[in-house]
Short mmCIF file of C-alpha atoms (C1' of nucleotides) in Angstrom, two decimals:
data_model
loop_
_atom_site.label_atom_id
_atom_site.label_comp_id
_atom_site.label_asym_id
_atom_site.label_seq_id
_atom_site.Cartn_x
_atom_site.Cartn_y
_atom_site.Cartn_z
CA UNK A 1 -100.71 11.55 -230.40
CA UNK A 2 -100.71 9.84 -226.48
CA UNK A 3 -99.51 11.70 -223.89
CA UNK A 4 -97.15 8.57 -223.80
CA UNK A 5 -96.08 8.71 -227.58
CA UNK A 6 -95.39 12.44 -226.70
CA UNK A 7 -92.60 11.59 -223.88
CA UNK A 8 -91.18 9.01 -226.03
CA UNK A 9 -90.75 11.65 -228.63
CA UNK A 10 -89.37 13.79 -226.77
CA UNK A 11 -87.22 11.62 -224.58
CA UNK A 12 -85.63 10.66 -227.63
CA UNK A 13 -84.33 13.80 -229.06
CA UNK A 14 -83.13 14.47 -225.48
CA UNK A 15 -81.16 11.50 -225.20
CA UNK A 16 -79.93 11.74 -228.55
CA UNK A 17 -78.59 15.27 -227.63
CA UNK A 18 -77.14 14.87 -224.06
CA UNK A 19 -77.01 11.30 -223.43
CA UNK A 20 -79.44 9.35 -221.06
CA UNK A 21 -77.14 10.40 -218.22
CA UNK A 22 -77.08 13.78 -219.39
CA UNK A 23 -81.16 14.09 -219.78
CA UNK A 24 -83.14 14.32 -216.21
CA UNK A 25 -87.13 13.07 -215.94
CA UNK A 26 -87.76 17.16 -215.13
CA UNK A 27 -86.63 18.11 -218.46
CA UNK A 28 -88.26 15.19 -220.07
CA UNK A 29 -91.94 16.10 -218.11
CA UNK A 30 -91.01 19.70 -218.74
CA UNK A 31 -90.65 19.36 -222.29
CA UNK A 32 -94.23 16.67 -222.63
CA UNK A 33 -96.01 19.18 -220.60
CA UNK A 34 -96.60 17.09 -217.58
CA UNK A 35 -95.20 17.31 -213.58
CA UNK A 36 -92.23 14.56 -212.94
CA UNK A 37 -94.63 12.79 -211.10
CA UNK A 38 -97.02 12.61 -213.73
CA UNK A 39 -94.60 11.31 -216.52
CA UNK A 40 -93.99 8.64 -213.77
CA UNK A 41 -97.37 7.57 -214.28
CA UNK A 42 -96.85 6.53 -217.82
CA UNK A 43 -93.62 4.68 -217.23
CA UNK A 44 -92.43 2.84 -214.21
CA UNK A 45 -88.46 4.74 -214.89
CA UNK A 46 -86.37 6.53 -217.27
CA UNK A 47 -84.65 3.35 -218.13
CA UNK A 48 -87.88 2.02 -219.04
CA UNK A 49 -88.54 4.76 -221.28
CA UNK A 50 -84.57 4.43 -222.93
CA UNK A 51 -85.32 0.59 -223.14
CA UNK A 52 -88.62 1.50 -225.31
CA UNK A 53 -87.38 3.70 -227.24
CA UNK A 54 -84.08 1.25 -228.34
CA UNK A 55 -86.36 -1.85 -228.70
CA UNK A 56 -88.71 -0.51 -230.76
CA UNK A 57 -86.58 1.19 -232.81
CA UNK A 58 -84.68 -2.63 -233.04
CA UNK A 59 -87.54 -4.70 -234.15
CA UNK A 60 -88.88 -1.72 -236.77
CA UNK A 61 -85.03 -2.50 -238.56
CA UNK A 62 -84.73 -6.11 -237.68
CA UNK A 63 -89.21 -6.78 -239.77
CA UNK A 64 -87.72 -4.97 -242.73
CA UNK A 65 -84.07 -6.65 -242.59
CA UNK A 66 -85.94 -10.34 -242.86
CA UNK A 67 -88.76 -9.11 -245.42
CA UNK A 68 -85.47 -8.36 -247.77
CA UNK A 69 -83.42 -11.47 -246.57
CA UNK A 70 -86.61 -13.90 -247.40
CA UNK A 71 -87.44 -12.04 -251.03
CA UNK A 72 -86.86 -13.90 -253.91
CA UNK A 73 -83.95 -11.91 -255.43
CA UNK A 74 -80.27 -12.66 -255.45
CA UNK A 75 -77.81 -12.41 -252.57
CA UNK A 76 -75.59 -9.68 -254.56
CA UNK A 77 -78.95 -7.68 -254.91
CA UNK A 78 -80.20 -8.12 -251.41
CA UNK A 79 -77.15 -6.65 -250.03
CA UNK A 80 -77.81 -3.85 -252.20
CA UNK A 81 -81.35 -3.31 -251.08
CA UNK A 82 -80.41 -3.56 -247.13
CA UNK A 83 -77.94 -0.90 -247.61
CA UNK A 84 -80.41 1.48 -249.39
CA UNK A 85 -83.23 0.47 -246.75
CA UNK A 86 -80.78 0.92 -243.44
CA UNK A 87 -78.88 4.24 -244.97
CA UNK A 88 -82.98 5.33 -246.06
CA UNK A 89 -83.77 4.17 -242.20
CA UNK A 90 -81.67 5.93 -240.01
CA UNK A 91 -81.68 8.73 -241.89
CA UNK A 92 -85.01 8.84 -240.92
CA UNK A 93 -84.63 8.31 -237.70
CA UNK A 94 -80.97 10.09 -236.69
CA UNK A 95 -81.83 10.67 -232.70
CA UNK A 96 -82.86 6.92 -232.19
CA UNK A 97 -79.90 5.53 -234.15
CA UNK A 98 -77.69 8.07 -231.91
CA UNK A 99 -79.03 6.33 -228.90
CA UNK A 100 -79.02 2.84 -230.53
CA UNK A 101 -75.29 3.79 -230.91
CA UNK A 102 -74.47 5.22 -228.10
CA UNK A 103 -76.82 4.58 -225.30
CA UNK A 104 -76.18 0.21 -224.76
CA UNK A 105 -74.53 1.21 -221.29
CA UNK A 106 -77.22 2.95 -219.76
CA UNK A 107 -79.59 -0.09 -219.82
CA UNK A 108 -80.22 -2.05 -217.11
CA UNK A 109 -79.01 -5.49 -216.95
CA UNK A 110 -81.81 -7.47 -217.82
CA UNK A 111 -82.56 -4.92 -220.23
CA UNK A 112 -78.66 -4.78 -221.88
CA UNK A 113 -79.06 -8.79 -222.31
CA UNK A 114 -82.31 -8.47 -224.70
CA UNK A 115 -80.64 -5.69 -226.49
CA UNK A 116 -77.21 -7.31 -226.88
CA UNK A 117 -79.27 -10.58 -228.08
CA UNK A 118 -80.96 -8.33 -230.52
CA UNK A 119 -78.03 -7.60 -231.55
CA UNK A 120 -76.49 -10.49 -232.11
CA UNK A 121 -79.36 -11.72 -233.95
CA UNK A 122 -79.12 -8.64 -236.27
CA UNK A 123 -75.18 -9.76 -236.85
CA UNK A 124 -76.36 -13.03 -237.27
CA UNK A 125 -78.96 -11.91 -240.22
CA UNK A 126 -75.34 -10.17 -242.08
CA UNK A 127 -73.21 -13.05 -242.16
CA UNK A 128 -76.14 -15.45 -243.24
CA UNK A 129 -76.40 -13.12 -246.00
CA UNK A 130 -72.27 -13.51 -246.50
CA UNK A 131 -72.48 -16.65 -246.32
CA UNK A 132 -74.82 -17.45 -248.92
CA UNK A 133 -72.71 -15.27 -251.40
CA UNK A 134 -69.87 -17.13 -250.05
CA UNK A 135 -72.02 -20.59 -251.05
CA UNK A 136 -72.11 -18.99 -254.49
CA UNK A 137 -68.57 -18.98 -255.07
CA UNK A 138 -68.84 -14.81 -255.46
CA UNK A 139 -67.16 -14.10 -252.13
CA UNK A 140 -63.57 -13.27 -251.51
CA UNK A 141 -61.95 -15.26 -248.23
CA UNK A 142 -62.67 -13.19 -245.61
CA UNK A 143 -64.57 -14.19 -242.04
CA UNK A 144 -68.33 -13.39 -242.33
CA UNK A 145 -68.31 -11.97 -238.79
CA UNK A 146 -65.52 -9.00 -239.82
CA UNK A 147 -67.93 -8.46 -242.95
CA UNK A 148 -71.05 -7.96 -241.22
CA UNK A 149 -69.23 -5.41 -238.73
CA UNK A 150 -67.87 -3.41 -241.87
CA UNK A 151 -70.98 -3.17 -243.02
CA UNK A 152 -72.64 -1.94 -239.21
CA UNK A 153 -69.64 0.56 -239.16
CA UNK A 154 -70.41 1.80 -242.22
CA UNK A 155 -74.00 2.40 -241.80
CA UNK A 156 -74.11 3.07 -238.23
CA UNK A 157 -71.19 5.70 -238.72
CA UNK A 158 -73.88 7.60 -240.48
CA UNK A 159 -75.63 8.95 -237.35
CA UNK A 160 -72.11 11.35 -236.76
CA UNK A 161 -71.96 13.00 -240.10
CA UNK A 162 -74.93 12.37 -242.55
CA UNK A 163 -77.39 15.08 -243.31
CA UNK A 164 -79.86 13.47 -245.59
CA UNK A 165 -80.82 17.40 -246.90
CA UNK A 166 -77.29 17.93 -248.19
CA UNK A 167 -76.04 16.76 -251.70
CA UNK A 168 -75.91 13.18 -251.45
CA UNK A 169 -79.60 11.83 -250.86
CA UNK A 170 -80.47 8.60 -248.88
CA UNK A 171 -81.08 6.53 -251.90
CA UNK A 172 -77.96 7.77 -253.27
CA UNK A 173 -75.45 7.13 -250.42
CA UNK A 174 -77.21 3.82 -249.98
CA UNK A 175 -76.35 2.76 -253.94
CA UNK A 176 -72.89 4.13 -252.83
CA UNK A 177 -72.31 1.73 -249.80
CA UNK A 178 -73.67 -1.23 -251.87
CA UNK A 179 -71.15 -0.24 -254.52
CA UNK A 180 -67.71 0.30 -251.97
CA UNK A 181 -68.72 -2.79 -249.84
CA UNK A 182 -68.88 -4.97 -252.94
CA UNK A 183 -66.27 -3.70 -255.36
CA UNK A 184 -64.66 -1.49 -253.49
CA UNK A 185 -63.38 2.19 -254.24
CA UNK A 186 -60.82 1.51 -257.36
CA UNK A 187 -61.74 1.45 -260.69
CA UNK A 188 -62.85 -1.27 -262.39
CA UNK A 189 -59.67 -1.12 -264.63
CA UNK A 190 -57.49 -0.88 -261.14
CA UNK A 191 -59.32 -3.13 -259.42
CA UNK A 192 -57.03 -6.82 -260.01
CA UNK A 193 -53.65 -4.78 -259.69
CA UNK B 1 -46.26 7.19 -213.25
CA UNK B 2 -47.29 10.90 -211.71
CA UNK B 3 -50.08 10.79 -209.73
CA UNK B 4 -51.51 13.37 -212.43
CA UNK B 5 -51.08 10.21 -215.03
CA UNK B 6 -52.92 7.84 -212.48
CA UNK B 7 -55.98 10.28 -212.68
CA UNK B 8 -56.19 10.13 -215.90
CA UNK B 9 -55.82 6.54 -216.68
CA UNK B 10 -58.35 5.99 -214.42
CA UNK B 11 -60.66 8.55 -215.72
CA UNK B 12 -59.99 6.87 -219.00
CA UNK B 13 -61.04 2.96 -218.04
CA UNK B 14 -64.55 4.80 -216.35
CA UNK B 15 -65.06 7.03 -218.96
CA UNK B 16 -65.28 4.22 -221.79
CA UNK B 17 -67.09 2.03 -219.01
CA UNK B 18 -69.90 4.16 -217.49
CA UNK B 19 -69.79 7.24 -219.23
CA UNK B 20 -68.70 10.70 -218.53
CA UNK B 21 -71.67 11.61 -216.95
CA UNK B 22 -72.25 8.20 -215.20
CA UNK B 23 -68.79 8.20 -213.70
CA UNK B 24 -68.89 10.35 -210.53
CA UNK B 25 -65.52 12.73 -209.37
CA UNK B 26 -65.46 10.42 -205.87
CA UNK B 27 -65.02 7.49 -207.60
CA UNK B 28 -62.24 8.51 -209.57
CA UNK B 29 -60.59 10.05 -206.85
CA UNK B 30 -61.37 6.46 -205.17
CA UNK B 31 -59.64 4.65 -207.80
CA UNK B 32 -56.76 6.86 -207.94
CA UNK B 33 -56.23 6.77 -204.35
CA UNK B 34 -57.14 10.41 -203.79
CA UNK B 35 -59.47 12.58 -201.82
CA UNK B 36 -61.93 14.61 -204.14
CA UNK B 37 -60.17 17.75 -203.29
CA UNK B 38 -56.52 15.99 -204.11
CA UNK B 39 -58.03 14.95 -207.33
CA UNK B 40 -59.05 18.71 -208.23
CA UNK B 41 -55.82 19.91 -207.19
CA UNK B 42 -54.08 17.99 -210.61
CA UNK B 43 -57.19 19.46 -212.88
CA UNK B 44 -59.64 22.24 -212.71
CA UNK B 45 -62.59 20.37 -213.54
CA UNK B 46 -63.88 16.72 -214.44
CA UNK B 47 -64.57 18.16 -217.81
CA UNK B 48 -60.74 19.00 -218.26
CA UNK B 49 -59.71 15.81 -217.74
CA UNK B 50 -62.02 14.67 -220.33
CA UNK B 51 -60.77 17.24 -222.89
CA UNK B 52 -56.92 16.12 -221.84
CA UNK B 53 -57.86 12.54 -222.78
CA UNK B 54 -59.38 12.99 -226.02
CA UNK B 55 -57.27 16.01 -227.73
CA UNK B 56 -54.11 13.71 -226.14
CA UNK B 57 -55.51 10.67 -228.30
CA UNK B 58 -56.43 12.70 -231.59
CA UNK B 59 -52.72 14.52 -231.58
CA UNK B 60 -51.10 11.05 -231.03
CA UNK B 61 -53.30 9.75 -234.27
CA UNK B 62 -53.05 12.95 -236.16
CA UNK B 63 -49.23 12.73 -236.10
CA UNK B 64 -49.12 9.07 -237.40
CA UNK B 65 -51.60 9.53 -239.77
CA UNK B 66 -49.57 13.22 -241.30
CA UNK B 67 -45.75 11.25 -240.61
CA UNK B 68 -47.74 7.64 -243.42
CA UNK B 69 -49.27 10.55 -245.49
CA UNK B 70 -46.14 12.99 -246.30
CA UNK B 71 -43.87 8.93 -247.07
CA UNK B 72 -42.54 8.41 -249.97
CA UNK B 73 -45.14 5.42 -250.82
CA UNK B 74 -47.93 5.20 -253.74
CA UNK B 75 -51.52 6.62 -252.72
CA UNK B 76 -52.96 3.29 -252.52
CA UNK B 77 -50.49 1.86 -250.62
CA UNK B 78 -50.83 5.05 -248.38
CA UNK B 79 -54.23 3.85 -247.98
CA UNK B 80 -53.24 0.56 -246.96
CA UNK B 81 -50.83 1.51 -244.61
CA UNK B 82 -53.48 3.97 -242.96
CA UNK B 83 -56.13 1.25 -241.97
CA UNK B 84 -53.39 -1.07 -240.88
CA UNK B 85 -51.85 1.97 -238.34
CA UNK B 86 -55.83 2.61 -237.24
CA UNK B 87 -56.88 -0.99 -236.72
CA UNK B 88 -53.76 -1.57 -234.87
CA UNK B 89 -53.72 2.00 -232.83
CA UNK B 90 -57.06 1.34 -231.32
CA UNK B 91 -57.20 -2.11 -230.95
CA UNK B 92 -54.43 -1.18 -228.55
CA UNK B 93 -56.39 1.50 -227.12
CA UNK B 94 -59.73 0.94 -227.36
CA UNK B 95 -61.00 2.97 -224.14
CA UNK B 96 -59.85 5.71 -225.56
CA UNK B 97 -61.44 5.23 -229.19
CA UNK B 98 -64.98 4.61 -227.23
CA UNK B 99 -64.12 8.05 -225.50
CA UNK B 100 -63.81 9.94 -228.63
CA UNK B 101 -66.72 7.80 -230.10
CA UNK B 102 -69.12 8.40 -227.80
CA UNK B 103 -68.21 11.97 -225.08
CA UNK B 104 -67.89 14.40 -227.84
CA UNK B 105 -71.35 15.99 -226.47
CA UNK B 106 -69.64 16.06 -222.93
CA UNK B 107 -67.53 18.75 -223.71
CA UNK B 108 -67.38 22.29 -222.82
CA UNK B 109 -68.67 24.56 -226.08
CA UNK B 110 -65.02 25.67 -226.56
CA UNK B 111 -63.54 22.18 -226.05
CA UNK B 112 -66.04 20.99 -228.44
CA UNK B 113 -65.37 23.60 -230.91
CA UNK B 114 -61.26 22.52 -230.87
CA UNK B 115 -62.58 18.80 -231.02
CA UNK B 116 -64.99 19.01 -233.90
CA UNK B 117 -62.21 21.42 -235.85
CA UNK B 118 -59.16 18.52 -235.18
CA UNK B 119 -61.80 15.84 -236.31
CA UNK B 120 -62.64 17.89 -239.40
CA UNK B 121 -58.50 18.06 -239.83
CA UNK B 122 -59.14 14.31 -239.69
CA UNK B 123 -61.44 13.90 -242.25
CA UNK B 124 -59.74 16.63 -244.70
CA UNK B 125 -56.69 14.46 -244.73
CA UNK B 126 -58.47 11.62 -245.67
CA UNK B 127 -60.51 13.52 -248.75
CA UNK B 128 -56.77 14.46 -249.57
CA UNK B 129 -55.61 11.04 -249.95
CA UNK B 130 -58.62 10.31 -252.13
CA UNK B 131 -58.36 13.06 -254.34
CA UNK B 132 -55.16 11.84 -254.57
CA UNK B 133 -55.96 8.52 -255.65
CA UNK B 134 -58.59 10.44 -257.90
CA UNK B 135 -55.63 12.28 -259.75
CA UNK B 136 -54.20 9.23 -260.72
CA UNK B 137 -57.19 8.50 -261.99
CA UNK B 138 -57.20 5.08 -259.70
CA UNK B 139 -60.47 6.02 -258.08
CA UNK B 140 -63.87 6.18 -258.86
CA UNK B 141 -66.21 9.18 -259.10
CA UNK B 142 -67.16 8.98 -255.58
CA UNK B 143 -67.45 12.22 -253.14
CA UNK B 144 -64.31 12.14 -251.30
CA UNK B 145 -66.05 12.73 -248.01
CA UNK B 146 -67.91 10.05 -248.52
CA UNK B 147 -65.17 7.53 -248.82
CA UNK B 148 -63.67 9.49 -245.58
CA UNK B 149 -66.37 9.08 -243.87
CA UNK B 150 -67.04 5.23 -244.85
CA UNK B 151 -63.43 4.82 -243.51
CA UNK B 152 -63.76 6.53 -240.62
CA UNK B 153 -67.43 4.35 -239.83
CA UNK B 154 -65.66 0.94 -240.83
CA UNK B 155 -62.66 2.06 -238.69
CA UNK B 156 -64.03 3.56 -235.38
CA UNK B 157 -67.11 0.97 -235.20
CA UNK B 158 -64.03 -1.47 -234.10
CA UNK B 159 -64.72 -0.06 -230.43
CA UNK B 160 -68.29 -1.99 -230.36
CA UNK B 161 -66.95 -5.18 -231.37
CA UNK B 162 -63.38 -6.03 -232.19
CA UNK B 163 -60.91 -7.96 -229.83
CA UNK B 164 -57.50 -7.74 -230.77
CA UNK B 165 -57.06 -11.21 -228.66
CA UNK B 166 -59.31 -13.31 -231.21
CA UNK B 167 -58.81 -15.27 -233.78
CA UNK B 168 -57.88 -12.21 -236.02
CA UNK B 169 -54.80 -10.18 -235.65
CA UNK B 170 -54.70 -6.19 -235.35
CA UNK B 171 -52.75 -6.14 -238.69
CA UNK B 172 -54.88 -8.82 -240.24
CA UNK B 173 -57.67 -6.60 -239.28
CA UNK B 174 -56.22 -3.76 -240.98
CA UNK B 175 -55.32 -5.61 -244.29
CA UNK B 176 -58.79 -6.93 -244.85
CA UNK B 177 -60.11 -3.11 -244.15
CA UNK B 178 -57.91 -1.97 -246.81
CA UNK B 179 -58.75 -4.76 -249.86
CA UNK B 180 -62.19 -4.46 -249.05
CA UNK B 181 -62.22 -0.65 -249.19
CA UNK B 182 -60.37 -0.71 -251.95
CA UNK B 183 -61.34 -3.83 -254.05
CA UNK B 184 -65.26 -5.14 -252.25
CA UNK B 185 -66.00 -7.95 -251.10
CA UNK B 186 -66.50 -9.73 -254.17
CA UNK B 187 -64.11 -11.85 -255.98
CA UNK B 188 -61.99 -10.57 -258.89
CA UNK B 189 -64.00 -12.28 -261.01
CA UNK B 190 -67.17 -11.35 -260.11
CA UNK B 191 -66.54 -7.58 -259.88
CA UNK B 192 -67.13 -6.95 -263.59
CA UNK B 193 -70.74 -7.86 -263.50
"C1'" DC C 1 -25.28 24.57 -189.86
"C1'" DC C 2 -29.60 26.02 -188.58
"C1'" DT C 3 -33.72 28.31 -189.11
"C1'" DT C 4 -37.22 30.69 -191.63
"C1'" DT C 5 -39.81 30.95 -195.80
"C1'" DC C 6 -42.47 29.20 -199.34
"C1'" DA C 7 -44.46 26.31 -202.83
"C1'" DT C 8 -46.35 21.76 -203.72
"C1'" DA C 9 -49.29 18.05 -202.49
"C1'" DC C 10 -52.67 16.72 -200.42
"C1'" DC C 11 -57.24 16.09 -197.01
"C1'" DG C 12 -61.84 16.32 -194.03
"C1'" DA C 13 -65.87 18.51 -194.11
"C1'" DG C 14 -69.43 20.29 -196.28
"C1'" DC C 15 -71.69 23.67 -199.69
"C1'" DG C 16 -75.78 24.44 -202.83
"C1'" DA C 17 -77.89 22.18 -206.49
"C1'" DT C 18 -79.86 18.53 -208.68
"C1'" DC C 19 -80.75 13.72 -209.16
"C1'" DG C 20 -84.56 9.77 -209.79
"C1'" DG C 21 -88.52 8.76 -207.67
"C1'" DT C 22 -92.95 8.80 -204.55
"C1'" DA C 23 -97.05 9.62 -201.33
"C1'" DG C 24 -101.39 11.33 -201.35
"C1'" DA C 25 -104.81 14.16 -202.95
"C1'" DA C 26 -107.23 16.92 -206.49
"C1'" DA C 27 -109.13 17.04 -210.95
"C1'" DT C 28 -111.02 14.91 -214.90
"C1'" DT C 29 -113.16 11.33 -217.61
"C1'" DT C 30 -116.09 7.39 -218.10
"C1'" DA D 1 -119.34 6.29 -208.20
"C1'" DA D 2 -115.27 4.37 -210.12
"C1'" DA D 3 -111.26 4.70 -212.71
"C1'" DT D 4 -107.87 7.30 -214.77
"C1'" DT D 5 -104.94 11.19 -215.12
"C1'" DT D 6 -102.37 14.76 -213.17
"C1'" DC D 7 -100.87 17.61 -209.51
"C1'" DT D 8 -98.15 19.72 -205.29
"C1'" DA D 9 -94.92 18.79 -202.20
"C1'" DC D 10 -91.39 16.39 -200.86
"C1'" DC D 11 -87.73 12.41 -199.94
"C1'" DG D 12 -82.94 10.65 -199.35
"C1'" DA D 13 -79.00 10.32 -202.14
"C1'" DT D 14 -75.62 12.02 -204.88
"C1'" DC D 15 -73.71 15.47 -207.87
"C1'" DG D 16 -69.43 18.70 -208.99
"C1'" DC D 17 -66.77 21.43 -206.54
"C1'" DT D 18 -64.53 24.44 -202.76
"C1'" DC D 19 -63.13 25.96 -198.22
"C1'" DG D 20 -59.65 26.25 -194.79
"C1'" DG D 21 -56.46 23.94 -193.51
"C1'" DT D 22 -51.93 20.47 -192.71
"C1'" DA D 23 -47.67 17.77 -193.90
"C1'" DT D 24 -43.40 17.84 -196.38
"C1'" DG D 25 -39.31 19.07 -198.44
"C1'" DA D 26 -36.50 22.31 -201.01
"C1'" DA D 27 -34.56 26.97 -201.23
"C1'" DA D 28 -32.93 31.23 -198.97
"C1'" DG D 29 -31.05 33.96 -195.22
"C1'" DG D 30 -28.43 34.42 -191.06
#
DNA sequence: CCTTTCATACCGAGCGATCGGTAGAAATTT
DNA sequence: AAATTTCTACCGATCGCTCGGTATGAAAGG
């Protein structure tokens, strides 16, 4: 592993843990085993490093997200596979979906632009998907938009609560987000009164 | 308004802006037309005005959410009426919802202890309200904090992207959380399959 | 009625610590 | 020898917070 793979790492459990405001370059060179100034030589500033670690973390989800939009299965199973993958993903990777989460502001401008884009791109990806259920005549009349932000809030929502080594495994709570998001939490016998 | 209330309004619109660690005592003393030292003589610390914010928010909350759960109304309409108050409640105050989101970490350890114990109060009356639905035998077999927790995700994620000036409504909002939680996305006719 | 007392509400100045970042040289690798 | 990596030593700025006060007005005593 780089010495520069090594302060990512470990700038990203900081920042997960006390915020990018919170985290200071001599804890993060402290922690990779390097002087300040020599962690400086591997990135130009600690918003550089933040803006790495988000990005990267962006593009990983956003490769996966399109391999399952452009497969040749159904739209009802496809949301059912991006739930499992993104519930599977983050729990993977809890301290870089707590800065993904939580960590937008500290960006830099030019930097908060790309990653709002890349968000809205990601948003854009969710109601496609809607809408092509909607096209199908399966979906109920509700704005695409307010559908793909369920689902975010949903998965996202993970990174304050979900321990992947308790009871309920990734796969599992994945199967169990498909399942709420598309017919809901009442029984099936409940469900039309 | 006291000057005490000034402070913290202020402290609230930064907080949810910049941070708590990003917003600086001298600016809110700036903003509330203080000195520094006038501003510490209405709190002991920055991190106590912090704390007053968020328990202030969670009590408020807390007491709708107990006065909706102890009515005389059906569990699933209890459910309905729940996201409606929530989606309405922050829409109407969404700096403090991106407080309690995102400045749990900047607590004090024995703040954070009393914040993490009134958000587990939180989540226990939601589990309640399913295992209520679950006695009626209206719900599916589900973990109850599970469907808490999807709740509380679909719920709080408002504070990244909702506007309550849009094209959809606060209690609109809240009506589509509620059929969706409870019945999916998909149509009635669909659901079966 | 007048004065003394006293608590509340503030402020200017500045404390020690830490912040992100850098200059310049030594050490190491190629 | 040249290039890369890493260091020590330090910069100016800002951090949260506190000190020793002052202005004001209400209560208490004469």
């Amino acid at each position: 592993m780089s010495k520069r793979d090594v302060i990512l790492k470990v700038a990203t459990r900081l920042f997960a843990a006390k915020g990018f405001d919170g985290t200071s370059v001599r804890r993060i060179a402290e922690e990779a085993d390097l002087s300040v100034a020599g962690m400086f030589h591997y990135f130009p500033s600690k918003e550089e490093i933040l803006n790495e670690i988000m990005i990267g973390f962006m593009d990983e989800g956003y490769k996966r997200l399109m391999e399952i939009y452009n497969s040749d299965i159904g739209p009802v199973k496809k949301l059912e596979e991006i739930c499992k993958f993104y519930v599977e993903h983050y729990a993977g990777h809890k301290d870089q979906l707590t800065i993904l989460v939580s960590e937008g502001k500290s960006l830099s401008l030019e930097h908060r632009k790309v990653f709002i884009d890349k968000q809205r791109v990601y948003v854009e990806a969710l109601k496609r998907l809607f809408d092509d259920l909607a096209k199908e005549n399966l979906l109920k009349p509700i704005d695409s938009s307010v559908l793909a932000f369920i689902f975010f809030g949903m998965v996202h929502w993970t990174y304050s609560w979900y321990n992947p080594q308790g009871e309920i495994g990734p796969e599992e709570l994945g199967r169990i987000f498909g399942e709420v998001l598309l017919r809901g939490v009442l029984k099936d016998t409940e469900r039309s009164k």
